[in-house]
Coordinates of C-alpha atoms in Angstrom, one line a residue:
X19 CA 0.0 0.0 0.0
X20 CA 2.8 2.5 1.0
X21 CA 4.7 2.1 -2.4
X22 CA 1.4 2.6 -4.3
X23 CA 0.6 5.8 -2.3
X24 CA 4.1 7.1 -2.9
X25 CA 3.9 6.4 -6.6
X26 CA 0.5 8.0 -6.9
X27 CA 1.8 11.1 -5.1
X28 CA 4.8 11.3 -7.3
X29 CA 2.6 11.0 -10.4
X30 CA 0.3 13.7 -9.3
X31 CA 3.2 16.0 -8.4
X32 CA 4.7 15.3 -11.8
X33 CA 1.5 16.2 -13.5
X34 CA 1.4 19.5 -11.6
X35 CA 5.0 20.3 -12.6
X36 CA 4.0 19.8 -16.2
X37 CA 0.9 22.0 -16.0
X38 CA 1.5 24.7 -13.5
X39 CA 4.8 26.3 -14.6
X40 CA 3.4 27.2 -18.1
X41 CA 0.4 28.7 -16.5
X42 CA 2.7 30.9 -14.4
X43 CA 4.7 31.9 -17.5
X44 CA 7.7 29.7 -16.6
X45 CA 7.4 26.9 -19.1
X46 CA 9.8 26.2 -21.9
X47 CA 7.2 27.4 -24.4
X48 CA 7.1 30.8 -22.8
X49 CA 10.9 31.0 -22.7
X50 CA 11.2 30.0 -26.3
X51 CA 8.6 32.5 -27.4
X52 CA 10.3 35.3 -25.5
X53 CA 13.7 34.3 -27.0
X54 CA 12.2 34.4 -30.5
X55 CA 10.7 37.8 -29.9
X56 CA 14.0 39.2 -28.5
X57 CA 15.9 37.9 -31.5
X58 CA 13.3 39.3 -33.9
X59 CA 13.5 42.7 -32.2
X60 CA 17.3 42.6 -32.5
X61 CA 17.1 41.9 -36.2
X62 CA 14.6 44.8 -36.6
X63 CA 17.0 47.2 -34.9
X64 CA 19.8 46.1 -37.2
X65 CA 17.6 46.4 -40.2
X66 CA 16.8 50.0 -39.3
X67 CA 20.5 50.7 -39.1
X68 CA 21.0 49.2 -42.5
X69 CA 18.2 51.2 -44.0
X70 CA 19.7 54.4 -42.5
X71 CA 23.1 53.5 -44.1
X72 CA 21.4 52.8 -47.4
X73 CA 19.6 56.2 -47.4
X74 CA 22.8 57.9 -46.6
X75 CA 24.6 56.1 -49.5
X76 CA 21.8 57.0 -51.9
X77 CA 21.7 60.7 -50.8
X78 CA 25.5 60.9 -51.3
X79 CA 25.1 59.5 -54.8
X80 CA 27.2 56.4 -54.1
X81 CA 24.5 53.9 -55.2
X82 CA 22.5 53.8 -58.4
X83 CA 18.7 54.4 -58.2
X84 CA 17.9 50.8 -59.3
X85 CA 20.2 49.3 -56.8
X86 CA 18.8 51.6 -54.1
X87 CA 15.2 50.6 -54.8
X88 CA 16.0 46.9 -54.9
X89 CA 18.0 47.0 -51.6
X90 CA 15.3 49.1 -49.9
X91 CA 12.6 46.6 -51.0
X92 CA 14.6 43.7 -49.6
X93 CA 15.1 45.5 -46.3
X94 CA 11.4 46.4 -46.0
X95 CA 10.4 42.8 -46.8
X96 CA 12.8 41.5 -44.2
X97 CA 11.5 44.0 -41.7
X98 CA 7.9 42.9 -42.3
X99 CA 8.8 39.3 -41.7
X100 CA 10.6 40.0 -38.5
X101 CA 7.8 42.3 -37.4
X102 CA 5.4 39.5 -37.6
X103 CA 7.7 37.2 -35.7
X104 CA 8.1 39.9 -33.0
X105 CA 4.4 40.4 -32.7
X106 CA 3.2 36.9 -33.2
X107 CA 2.8 34.1 -30.8
X108 CA 0.2 33.0 -28.3
X109 CA -0.7 35.0 -25.1
X110 CA 1.7 33.5 -22.6
X111 CA 1.0 35.9 -19.7
X112 CA 0.8 34.1 -16.3
X113 CA -2.6 32.7 -15.4
X114 CA -2.2 32.5 -11.6
X115 CA -5.9 31.9 -10.8
X116 CA -5.9 28.9 -13.2
X117 CA -2.6 27.6 -11.6
X118 CA -4.1 27.7 -8.1
X119 CA -7.3 26.0 -9.4
X120 CA -5.3 23.2 -11.0
X121 CA -3.1 22.7 -7.9
X122 CA -6.3 22.3 -5.7
X123 CA -8.5 20.4 -8.2
X124 CA -6.0 17.9 -9.7
X125 CA -5.3 15.9 -6.5
X126 CA -9.0 15.9 -5.5
X127 CA -10.1 14.7 -9.0
X128 CA -7.4 12.0 -8.9
X129 CA -8.8 10.7 -5.6
X130 CA -12.4 10.9 -6.8
X131 CA -11.7 9.1 -10.0
X132 CA -9.8 6.3 -8.2
X133 CA -12.6 5.8 -5.7
X134 CA -15.1 5.7 -8.6
X135 CA -13.2 3.6 -11.2
X136 CA -10.3 2.0 -9.3
X137 CA -10.1 -0.8 -6.8
X138 CA -9.6 0.7 -3.3
X139 CA -9.6 -2.8 -1.9
X140 CA -6.3 -3.3 -3.7
X141 CA -4.7 -1.1 -1.0
X142 CA -5.7 -3.5 1.7
X143 CA -2.7 -5.6 2.7
X144 CA -4.8 -8.7 3.2
X145 CA -6.1 -8.4 -0.4
X146 CA -2.5 -7.9 -1.6
X147 CA -1.3 -11.0 0.2
X148 CA -4.1 -13.0 -1.3
X149 CA -3.3 -11.8 -4.8
X150 CA 0.4 -12.7 -4.5
X151 CA -0.6 -16.3 -4.6
X152 CA -1.9 -15.7 -8.2
X153 CA 1.1 -14.2 -10.0
X154 CA 1.2 -14.7 -13.8
X155 CA 3.5 -17.6 -14.7
X156 CA 5.8 -17.6 -17.7
X157 CA 3.4 -20.1 -19.4
X158 CA 0.5 -17.7 -18.9
X159 CA 2.6 -14.8 -20.2
X160 CA 3.4 -16.8 -23.3
X161 CA -0.2 -17.6 -23.9
X162 CA -1.1 -13.9 -23.6
X163 CA 1.6 -13.0 -26.2
X164 CA 0.2 -15.7 -28.5
X165 CA -3.3 -14.3 -28.1
X166 CA -2.0 -10.8 -29.0
X167 CA -0.3 -12.2 -32.1
X168 CA -3.5 -13.9 -33.2
X169 CA -5.4 -10.7 -32.7
X170 CA -2.9 -8.8 -34.9
X171 CA -3.5 -11.3 -37.6
X172 CA -7.1 -10.1 -37.7
X173 CA -6.2 -6.4 -37.0
X174 CA -2.8 -5.9 -38.7
X175 CA -3.1 -2.1 -38.6
X176 CA -3.1 -1.9 -34.8
X177 CA 0.1 0.1 -34.4
X178 CA 0.0 0.0 -30.6
X179 CA -0.6 -3.8 -30.7
X180 CA 2.5 -4.3 -32.8
X181 CA 4.6 -2.2 -30.4
X182 CA 3.2 -4.2 -27.5
X183 CA 3.9 -7.5 -29.2
X184 CA 7.6 -6.6 -29.9
X185 CA 8.1 -5.3 -26.4
X186 CA 6.5 -8.5 -25.0
X187 CA 8.9 -10.7 -26.9
X188 CA 11.8 -8.6 -25.7
X189 CA 10.6 -8.8 -22.0
X190 CA 10.2 -12.6 -22.2
X191 CA 13.3 -13.0 -24.2
X192 CA 11.3 -15.3 -26.6
X193 CA 13.4 -14.7 -29.7
X194 CA 12.3 -17.9 -31.4
X195 CA 8.6 -16.9 -30.9
X196 CA 9.4 -13.4 -32.3
X197 CA 11.0 -15.0 -35.4
X198 CA 8.1 -17.4 -35.9
X199 CA 5.6 -14.5 -35.6
X200 CA 7.5 -12.5 -38.1
X201 CA 7.4 -15.3 -40.6
X202 CA 3.7 -15.4 -40.2
X203 CA 2.7 -11.8 -39.8
X204 CA 5.7 -9.7 -41.0
X205 CA 4.2 -8.7 -44.3
X206 CA 1.3 -7.0 -42.5
X207 CA 3.5 -4.8 -40.2
X208 CA 2.7 -1.0 -40.3
X209 CA 5.3 1.0 -42.2
X210 CA 6.6 3.0 -39.1
X211 CA 10.2 3.5 -38.1
X212 CA 9.7 2.6 -34.4
X213 CA 8.1 -0.7 -35.2
X214 CA 10.6 -1.6 -38.0
X215 CA 13.6 -0.9 -35.8
X216 CA 12.2 -2.9 -32.9
X217 CA 11.5 -5.9 -35.1
X218 CA 14.9 -5.7 -36.8
X219 CA 16.4 -5.9 -33.3
X220 CA 14.3 -8.9 -32.4
X221 CA 15.1 -10.7 -35.6
X222 CA 18.8 -10.0 -35.3
X223 CA 18.7 -11.4 -31.8
X224 CA 16.9 -14.5 -33.0
X225 CA 19.6 -15.0 -35.7
X226 CA 22.4 -14.9 -33.1
X227 CA 23.1 -11.2 -33.4
X228 CA 23.5 -11.3 -37.2
X229 CA 21.8 -8.6 -39.3
X230 CA 22.0 -10.2 -42.7
X231 CA 18.8 -10.4 -44.7
X232 CA 15.5 -9.2 -43.1
X233 CA 17.0 -7.2 -40.2
X234 CA 19.1 -5.1 -42.7
X235 CA 16.1 -4.5 -44.9
X236 CA 14.0 -3.3 -42.0
X237 CA 16.8 -1.0 -40.8
X238 CA 17.2 0.5 -44.2
X239 CA 13.4 1.1 -44.5
X240 CA 13.3 2.6 -41.0
X241 CA 16.0 5.1 -41.9
X242 CA 14.2 6.0 -45.2
X243 CA 11.1 6.9 -43.1
X244 CA 13.1 8.7 -40.4
X245 CA 16.8 9.4 -41.2
X246 CA 17.4 10.6 -37.6
X247 CA 15.8 7.6 -35.8
X248 CA 18.2 6.8 -33.0
X249 CA 17.6 3.0 -32.6
X250 CA 17.7 2.5 -36.4
X251 CA 21.0 4.4 -36.6
X252 CA 22.5 2.4 -33.7
X253 CA 21.5 -0.9 -35.4
X254 CA 22.7 0.3 -38.8
X255 CA 26.1 1.1 -37.2
X256 CA 26.3 -2.3 -35.5
X257 CA 25.4 -4.1 -38.8
X258 CA 28.1 -2.1 -40.7
X259 CA 30.6 -2.9 -38.0
X260 CA 29.9 -6.6 -38.3
X261 CA 30.5 -6.3 -42.1
X262 CA 33.8 -4.5 -41.3
X263 CA 32.5 -1.4 -43.1
X264 CA 34.0 0.7 -40.3
X265 CA 33.6 4.1 -42.1
X266 CA 29.8 3.5 -42.4
X267 CA 29.6 2.3 -38.8
X268 CA 31.3 5.5 -37.6
X269 CA 29.1 7.6 -39.8
X270 CA 25.9 6.1 -38.4
X271 CA 27.0 6.5 -34.8
X272 CA 28.3 10.0 -35.4
X273 CA 24.7 11.0 -36.4
X274 CA 23.6 9.8 -33.0
X275 CA 26.3 11.8 -31.3
X276 CA 25.3 15.0 -33.1
X277 CA 21.9 14.9 -31.3
X278 CA 23.4 14.2 -27.8
X279 CA 24.5 16.5 -25.0
X280 CA 28.1 15.8 -24.0
X281 CA 26.8 15.8 -20.4
X282 CA 24.7 12.7 -21.0
X283 CA 26.0 9.5 -19.3
X284 CA 26.2 7.4 -22.5
X285 CA 27.9 10.1 -24.5
X286 CA 31.3 8.8 -23.7
X287 CA 30.3 5.2 -24.5
X288 CA 29.1 6.4 -28.0
X289 CA 32.4 8.2 -28.6
X290 CA 34.3 5.0 -27.5
X291 CA 32.3 2.9 -30.1
X292 CA 33.0 5.5 -32.8
X293 CA 36.7 5.5 -32.0
X294 CA 36.8 1.7 -32.1
X295 CA 35.3 1.8 -35.6
X296 CA 37.6 4.6 -36.6
X297 CA 40.7 2.8 -35.3
X298 CA 39.8 -0.4 -37.1
X299 CA 39.2 1.6 -40.3
X300 CA 42.4 3.6 -40.1
X301 CA 40.7 6.9 -39.5
X302 CA 41.6 9.6 -37.0
X303 CA 39.9 9.3 -33.6
X304 CA 37.4 11.8 -32.3
X305 CA 38.1 13.9 -29.3
X306 CA 35.4 13.9 -26.7
X307 CA 33.9 17.4 -26.6
X308 CA 33.0 19.5 -23.6
X309 CA 29.5 20.5 -22.7
X310 CA 27.6 22.3 -25.5
X311 CA 30.3 21.5 -28.1
X312 CA 30.5 18.9 -30.8
X313 CA 33.2 16.2 -31.1
X314 CA 36.1 16.9 -33.4
X315 CA 38.2 14.7 -35.5
X316 CA 41.7 14.8 -36.8
X317 CA 42.6 16.5 -40.1
X318 CA 42.4 14.4 -43.2
X319 CA 39.9 11.9 -41.8
X320 CA 36.2 11.5 -42.0
X321 CA 35.0 13.7 -39.3
X322 CA 31.5 13.9 -38.0
X323 CA 28.8 14.4 -40.7
X324 CA 27.0 17.7 -40.7
X325 CA 23.7 16.5 -42.2
X326 CA 24.3 16.6 -45.9
X327 CA 25.0 19.2 -48.6
X328 CA 24.9 22.7 -47.4
X329 CA 25.3 21.9 -43.8
X330 CA 28.8 23.4 -43.7
X331 CA 27.1 26.8 -44.3
X332 CA 25.7 26.7 -40.8
X333 CA 26.8 29.6 -38.7
X334 CA 28.2 28.1 -35.5
X335 CA 30.6 30.8 -34.1
X336 CA 30.6 30.6 -30.3
X337 CA 32.7 32.1 -27.6
X338 CA 32.7 34.4 -24.6
X339 CA 32.3 38.1 -24.2
X340 CA 33.5 40.3 -21.3
X341 CA 34.1 43.9 -20.3
X342 CA 37.5 45.2 -19.3
X343 CA 38.0 46.2 -15.7
X344 CA 38.8 49.8 -16.7
X345 CA 35.3 50.2 -18.2
X346 CA 33.3 48.1 -15.8
X347 CA 32.4 51.2 -13.7
X348 CA 30.7 52.8 -16.7
X349 CA 28.3 49.8 -17.3
X350 CA 24.8 49.5 -15.9
X351 CA 23.2 46.1 -15.6
X352 CA 20.3 46.9 -18.0
X353 CA 22.6 48.2 -20.8
X354 CA 22.2 46.3 -24.1
X355 CA 25.1 44.5 -25.7
X356 CA 24.9 43.7 -29.4
X357 CA 27.1 41.0 -30.9
X358 CA 27.5 41.0 -34.7
X359 CA 28.8 38.6 -37.3
X360 CA 29.7 40.5 -40.5
X361 CA 31.6 39.8 -43.7
X362 CA 35.1 41.1 -43.5
X363 CA 34.3 43.8 -46.1
X364 CA 31.5 45.1 -44.0
X365 CA 27.9 45.6 -45.0
X366 CA 24.8 43.9 -43.6
X367 CA 25.5 41.5 -40.7
X368 CA 25.0 37.8 -41.3
X369 CA 23.4 37.5 -37.8
X370 CA 23.2 39.5 -34.5
X371 CA 22.7 38.6 -30.9
X372 CA 21.5 40.8 -28.0
X373 CA 22.7 40.3 -24.4
X374 CA 22.2 42.1 -21.1
X375 CA 25.3 43.8 -19.7
X376 CA 24.5 42.6 -16.2
X377 CA 25.0 39.0 -17.4
X378 CA 28.6 39.6 -18.6
X379 CA 30.9 37.9 -18.8
X380 CA 28.8 35.4 -20.7
X381 CA 29.0 32.8 -23.4
X382 CA 27.4 33.4 -26.8
X383 CA 26.6 31.3 -29.8
X384 CA 25.2 32.1 -33.3
X385 CA 24.0 28.5 -33.9
X386 CA 20.3 29.3 -33.3
X387 CA 20.4 33.0 -34.3
X388 CA 18.2 34.0 -37.3
X389 CA 20.2 34.7 -40.5
X390 CA 19.9 38.3 -41.7
X391 CA 21.4 37.6 -45.1
X392 CA 20.9 34.8 -47.5
X393 CA 23.4 32.9 -49.6
X394 CA 26.6 31.0 -48.7
X395 CA 28.7 32.2 -45.8
X396 CA 32.1 33.8 -46.4
X397 CA 35.2 31.9 -45.4
X398 CA 36.0 34.5 -42.8
X399 CA 33.6 36.6 -40.6
X400 CA 34.3 39.6 -38.4
X401 CA 32.8 39.1 -34.9
X402 CA 32.3 42.4 -33.0
X403 CA 30.5 43.6 -29.9
X404 CA 29.1 47.0 -28.9
X405 CA 27.5 48.0 -25.6
X406 CA 24.8 50.5 -26.4
X407 CA 24.0 53.2 -23.7
X408 CA 20.8 54.0 -25.7
X409 CA 19.6 50.4 -26.5
X410 CA 20.1 50.9 -30.2
X411 CA 22.2 48.9 -32.6
X412 CA 23.2 52.1 -34.5
X413 CA 26.6 53.1 -33.2
X414 CA 26.6 56.3 -31.2
X415 CA 29.1 58.4 -29.2
X416 CA 29.4 57.1 -25.7
X417 CA 29.0 53.4 -26.7
X418 CA 31.5 50.9 -25.5
X419 CA 33.1 48.6 -28.1
X420 CA 35.5 45.7 -28.5
X421 CA 38.0 45.0 -31.2
X422 CA 36.5 42.8 -33.9
X423 CA 37.9 39.3 -34.3
X424 CA 38.1 37.6 -37.7
X425 CA 37.2 33.9 -37.5
X426 CA 35.8 31.0 -39.6
X427 CA 32.0 30.4 -39.6
X428 CA 32.4 27.4 -37.2
X429 CA 34.9 28.9 -34.9
X430 CA 34.6 28.1 -31.2
X431 CA 36.1 29.7 -28.0
X432 CA 36.2 33.2 -29.6
X433 CA 37.1 35.8 -27.0
X434 CA 35.8 39.3 -27.3
X435 CA 36.6 42.0 -24.7
X436 CA 34.7 45.3 -24.7
X437 CA 37.6 47.7 -23.8
X438 CA 37.2 51.0 -25.5
X439 CA 34.9 54.1 -25.6
X440 CA 33.4 55.2 -28.9
X441 CA 33.9 59.0 -29.5

């Protein structure tokens, strides 16, 4: 009885933790929406700066009328798009009354529903002791699994049933039964990556860990349906490793690694598997990355994939920004700090970030920042920062600036120090 009550309390508390924070404006959705709006507002500020520069160039006669009109239309269109992003989104203001109502009502409703639909006598220790004499035996479990397989023969489109059947065979370790069922019903299986990967795993286990034949076919189909499916990628890597295609094994596992946080417990194990394949294939080893970074490979080898053609164009510059001790006294916590990524020859920024001066020193990354210009990235970018005393991206006297740093689009550990006053 005590374990049940503890579990029920934990489940109710978990439900409240999922529901109440968004009502109070503290959910991930609210934070994500606020982040998108801040980034959109930053882009709008920079676009206004670009429009002012364009007007000045036109007034000075440095730009032809046709080029001026085309550039102005592009800026106006971009501003409209970002304006909709800044104004859009659901109303995410805190709903405290609803939060209080949920906190009070949810536990009460859970108790009422259990009393009405549950089995309160199941909390009685005497009842529990009596039921322990009637545990399901392995034979009974096998019979239940067989009944489920027969039902699926009549209802082959029952996706949940197929998932349950595969998991049941895994739990009972009945690999022969799984193989026999596949021979009978396999052609009727729904075309879904989760189900295909589970059955590939079962069939490979029934074949002594070999993936030749049907398991390989199922894995390939699962990856056609979902190229990022983690279990299918893991199985594909294992199958390639068995075939001694170590480059393919490493490539499949690296795609798993690209979606993992280096802080996860299994991250190191995945890196170790990749390095085993790379060592056997004569490729340079990966270096385990720190939190928030991606693993790196030696030069000349097949490093981690970046997701296909064009992925190398992703802007991934990251680093750290700080203010020199000499200027720290001139900074207020609510001052705005803009970080720009521009082509070396100047012009419109590729992307921009906005930070709060009170949070410095702080890390920054352009990986999720909206692009402000289209087309391929230049081989080198100029990364600069400006602390605005007026909250505007347009440079003004009295702003604090840092010396721009020229880096590659995927550079990491970039250090920017705001250390001079703009006159």
